[in-house]
XYZ file of C-alpha atoms in Angstrom:
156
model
C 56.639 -14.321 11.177
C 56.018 -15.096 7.269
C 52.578 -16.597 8.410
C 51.642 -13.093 10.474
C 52.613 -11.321 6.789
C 50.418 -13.464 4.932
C 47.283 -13.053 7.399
C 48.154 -9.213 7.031
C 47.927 -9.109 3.439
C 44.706 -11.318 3.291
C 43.064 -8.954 5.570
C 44.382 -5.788 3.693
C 43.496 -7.644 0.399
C 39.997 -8.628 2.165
C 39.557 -4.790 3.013
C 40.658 -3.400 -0.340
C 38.262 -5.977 -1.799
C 35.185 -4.932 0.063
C 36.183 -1.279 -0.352
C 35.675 -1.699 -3.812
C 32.572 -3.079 -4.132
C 31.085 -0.745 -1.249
C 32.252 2.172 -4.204
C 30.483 0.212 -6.819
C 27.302 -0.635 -5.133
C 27.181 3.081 -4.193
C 27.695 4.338 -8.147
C 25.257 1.640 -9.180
C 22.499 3.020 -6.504
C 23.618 6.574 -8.043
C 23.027 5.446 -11.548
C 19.393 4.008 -10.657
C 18.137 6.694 -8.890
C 18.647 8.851 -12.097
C 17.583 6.000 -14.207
C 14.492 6.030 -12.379
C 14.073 9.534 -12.571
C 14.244 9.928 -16.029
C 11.645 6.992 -16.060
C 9.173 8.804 -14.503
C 9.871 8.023 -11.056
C 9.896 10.971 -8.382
C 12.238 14.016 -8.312
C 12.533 16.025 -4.871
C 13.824 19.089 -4.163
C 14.272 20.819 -1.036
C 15.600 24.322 -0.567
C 15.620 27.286 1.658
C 15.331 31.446 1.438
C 16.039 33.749 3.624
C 13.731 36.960 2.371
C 13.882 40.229 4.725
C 13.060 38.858 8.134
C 10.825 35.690 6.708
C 12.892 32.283 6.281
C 10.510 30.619 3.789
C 11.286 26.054 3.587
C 10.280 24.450 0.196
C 10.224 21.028 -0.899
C 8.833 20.231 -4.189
C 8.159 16.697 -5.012
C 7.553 15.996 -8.955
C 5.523 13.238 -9.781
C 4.880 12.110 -13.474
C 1.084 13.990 -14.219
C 1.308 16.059 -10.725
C 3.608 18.373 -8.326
C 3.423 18.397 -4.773
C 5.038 21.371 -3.316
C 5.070 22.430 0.717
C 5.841 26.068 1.871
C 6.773 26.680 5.455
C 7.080 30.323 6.681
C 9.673 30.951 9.473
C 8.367 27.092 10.697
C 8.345 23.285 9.795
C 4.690 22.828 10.445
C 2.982 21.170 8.117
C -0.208 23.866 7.313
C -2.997 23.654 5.251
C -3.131 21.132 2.130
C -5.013 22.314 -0.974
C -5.192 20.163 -3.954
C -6.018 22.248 -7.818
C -6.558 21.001 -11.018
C -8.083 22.610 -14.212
C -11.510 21.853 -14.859
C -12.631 20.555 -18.609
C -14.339 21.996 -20.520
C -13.774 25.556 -19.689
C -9.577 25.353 -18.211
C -10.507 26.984 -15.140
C -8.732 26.119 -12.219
C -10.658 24.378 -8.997
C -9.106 24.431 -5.389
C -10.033 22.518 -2.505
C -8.899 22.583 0.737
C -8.135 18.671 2.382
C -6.929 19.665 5.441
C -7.905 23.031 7.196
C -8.307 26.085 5.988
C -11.159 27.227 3.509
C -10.599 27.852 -0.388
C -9.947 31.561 0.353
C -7.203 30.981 2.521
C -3.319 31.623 2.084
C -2.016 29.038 -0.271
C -5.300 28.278 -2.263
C -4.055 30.751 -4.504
C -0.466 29.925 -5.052
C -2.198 26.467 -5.491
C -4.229 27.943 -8.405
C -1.544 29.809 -10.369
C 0.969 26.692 -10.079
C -1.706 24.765 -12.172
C -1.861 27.385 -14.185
C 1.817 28.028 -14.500
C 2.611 24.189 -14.796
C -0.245 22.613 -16.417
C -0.195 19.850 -14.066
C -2.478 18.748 -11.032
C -0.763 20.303 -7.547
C -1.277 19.505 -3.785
C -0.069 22.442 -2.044
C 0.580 22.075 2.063
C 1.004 25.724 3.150
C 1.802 27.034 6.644
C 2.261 30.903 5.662
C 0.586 33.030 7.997
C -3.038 34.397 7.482
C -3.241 37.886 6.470
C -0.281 37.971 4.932
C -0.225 38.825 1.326
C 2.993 40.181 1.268
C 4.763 36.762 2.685
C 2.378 35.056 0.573
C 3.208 36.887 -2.905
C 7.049 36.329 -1.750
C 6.458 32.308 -1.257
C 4.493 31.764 -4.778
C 7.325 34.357 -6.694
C 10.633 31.830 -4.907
C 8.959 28.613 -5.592
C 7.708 29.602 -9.396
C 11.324 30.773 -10.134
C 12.396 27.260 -8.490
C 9.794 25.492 -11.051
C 10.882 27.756 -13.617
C 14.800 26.725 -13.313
C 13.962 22.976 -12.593
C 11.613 23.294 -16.327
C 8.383 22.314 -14.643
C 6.507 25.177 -15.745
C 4.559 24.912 -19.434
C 6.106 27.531 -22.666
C 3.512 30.046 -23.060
C-alpha cells in the first residue's frame, strides 16, 4: 500500500509540476506578444456594430508606417482592396484600386480620408454595397472613432 501512496504523490507532484510551467509558458507568450507590440510588431483588432438594420465587421491591422483595415457590410466577403497614400510634393492623397472595383467606388474614399486622418499609408478591403452612401458614411464614421480610441489618428 505505502508504494501505491508514493506513485500517487509522484504523479500528483508530476501534474502540479507541469501545471505550473503550462501557467508560465502561457504568461511568458503573454508578455512577448506585448513586448513585440510595443516593438513595432503588429497590433489587430477586430470588432463588430450593429447600426439600424446594417451589421458592419472590422478588423484593423496596425503595422509600423501603415494600417490595413477591412469593412464587411452585413457579410464576411472579402470586397474590393484599395491601397492610398499621400503624394509628395503637394500632400494629396492617391487611391488605387488592387482588386476590383474602380477608384470611384465605395471604399476608395474611406481609403482617402483614413490617410488623411492617420497620416499613414492604408490598404482598405471593402465589401459595402454600391450605391450606398449612407452605409458607407456609417462604416468610415465606426472605424475612425475605433482609430481615434486606439490613438492611430494624427493631432490636428
Amino acid at each position: 500500500m505505502a508504494g501505491k501512496e508514493s506513485e500517487y504523490d509522484g504523479a500528483l507532484n508530476s501534474d502540479l509540476v507541469s501545471d505550473q510551467s503550462r501557467k508560465l509558458q502561457d504568461q511568458s507568450t503573454h508578455h512577448r506578444t506585448t513586448a513585440s507590440a510595443a516593438a513595432g510588431g503588429l497590433e489587430i483588432t477586430c470588432f463588430s456594430e450593429l447600426v439600424d438594420d446594417a451589421t458592419f465587421h472590422f478588423q484593423i491591422v496596425r503595422f509600423p508606417k501603415q494600417i490595413y483595415a477591412w469593412i464587411g457590410c452585413n457579410s464576411t466577403k472579402f470586397g474590393d482592396l484599395y491601397a492610398a497614400a499621400s503624394t509628395r510634393p503637394s500632400n494629396t492623397v492617391s487611391v488605387t484600386s488592387i482588386l476590383g472595383g474602380s477608384s470611384d467606388n465605395t471604399g476608395s474614399g474611406i481609403a482617402r480620408q483614413l490617410v488623411l486622418k492617420t497620416g499613414l499609408n492604408i490598404i482598405l478591403a471593402c465589401s459595402i454595397p454600391k450605391n450606398s452612401p449612407m452605409l458607407e458614411a456609417i462604416a468610415e464614421k465606426k472605424l475612425m472613432e475605433k482609430l481615434i480610441r486606439l490613438g492611430y489618428t494624427q493631432p490636428r
